Amino acid sequence: MFHLYILLSETTNKFYIGSTGNLEDRLIRHNSGRSKATKSGIPWKLLYSEEFETRSESIKRELEIKSWKSHDRVAQLVSASRF
């Protein structure tokens, strides 16, 4: 299974949107500073995820959400979920 996920930085109040095959490991990597793109936002909190059968489906959804380019729209998606 593959996951689309949305994290929130508790220090910068910014979202990070990504996809992975191992959600638990990926969150650990983000919070340990092993991911260059998120190192400055530690700690990160998992707010939302969606599960997909294939990697290409999760990446397609990741790119769709990133194309919104709107913090408010991502916040609406997260708040509407029952994650």
Coordinates of C-alpha atoms in Angstrom, one line a residue:
M1 CA 0.0 0.0 0.0
F2 CA 1.1 3.6 -0.7
H3 CA 0.1 6.7 1.1
L4 CA -0.5 10.3 0.3
Y5 CA 0.1 12.3 3.5
I6 CA -0.1 15.8 4.8
L7 CA 2.1 17.0 7.7
L8 CA 2.0 20.3 9.7
S9 CA 5.1 21.9 11.1
E10 CA 4.4 22.9 14.7
T11 CA 7.1 25.5 14.5
T12 CA 6.4 27.2 11.1
N13 CA 2.7 26.4 10.7
K14 CA 3.4 25.1 7.1
F15 CA 2.0 22.0 5.4
Y16 CA 4.2 19.4 3.8
I17 CA 2.5 17.1 1.3
G18 CA 4.2 13.8 0.2
S19 CA 3.7 10.2 -0.7
T20 CA 5.4 7.0 0.6
G21 CA 5.2 3.3 0.8
N22 CA 6.0 3.3 4.6
L23 CA 4.2 6.1 6.4
E24 CA 5.6 5.4 9.9
D25 CA 9.2 5.3 8.7
R26 CA 8.7 8.5 6.6
L27 CA 7.3 10.4 9.6
I28 CA 10.3 9.3 11.7
R29 CA 12.6 10.5 8.9
H30 CA 10.9 13.9 8.7
N31 CA 11.1 14.4 12.5
S32 CA 14.7 13.2 12.8
G33 CA 16.0 15.8 10.3
R34 CA 16.9 13.2 7.7
S35 CA 14.7 14.9 5.1
K36 CA 16.4 18.0 3.7
A37 CA 13.0 19.6 2.6
T38 CA 11.5 19.4 6.1
K39 CA 14.5 19.7 8.4
S40 CA 13.7 23.3 9.3
G41 CA 10.1 22.6 10.3
I42 CA 10.7 20.0 13.0
P43 CA 8.5 18.8 14.7
W44 CA 6.0 17.6 12.1
K45 CA 2.6 16.3 13.0
L46 CA 0.7 13.9 10.7
L47 CA -2.7 15.4 10.0
Y48 CA -4.1 13.5 7.0
S49 CA -3.4 10.5 4.8
E50 CA -5.0 8.6 2.0
E51 CA -4.2 5.0 1.0
F52 CA -3.7 3.8 -2.6
E53 CA -3.0 0.5 -4.3
T54 CA -0.1 1.8 -6.4
R55 CA 2.7 4.3 -6.1
S56 CA 1.5 6.1 -9.2
E57 CA -1.9 6.7 -7.8
S58 CA -0.5 8.2 -4.6
I59 CA 1.9 10.5 -6.6
K60 CA -1.0 11.6 -8.8
R61 CA -3.0 12.6 -5.8
E62 CA 0.1 14.3 -4.2
L63 CA 0.6 16.4 -7.3
E64 CA -3.1 17.3 -7.5
I65 CA -3.1 18.7 -3.9
K66 CA 0.2 20.5 -4.5
S67 CA -1.3 22.1 -7.6
W68 CA -3.9 23.9 -5.4
K69 CA -1.1 26.2 -4.1
S70 CA -3.5 27.3 -1.3
H71 CA -2.8 26.8 2.4
D72 CA -6.5 27.4 3.0
R73 CA -7.7 24.7 0.6
V74 CA -5.3 22.2 2.1
A75 CA -6.5 23.2 5.6
Q76 CA -10.1 22.6 4.5
L77 CA -9.2 19.1 3.2
V78 CA -7.5 18.3 6.5
S79 CA -10.3 19.7 8.7
A80 CA -13.0 17.8 6.7
S81 CA -11.3 14.5 7.3
R82 CA -12.0 12.3 10.2
F83 CA -8.3 11.2 10.5

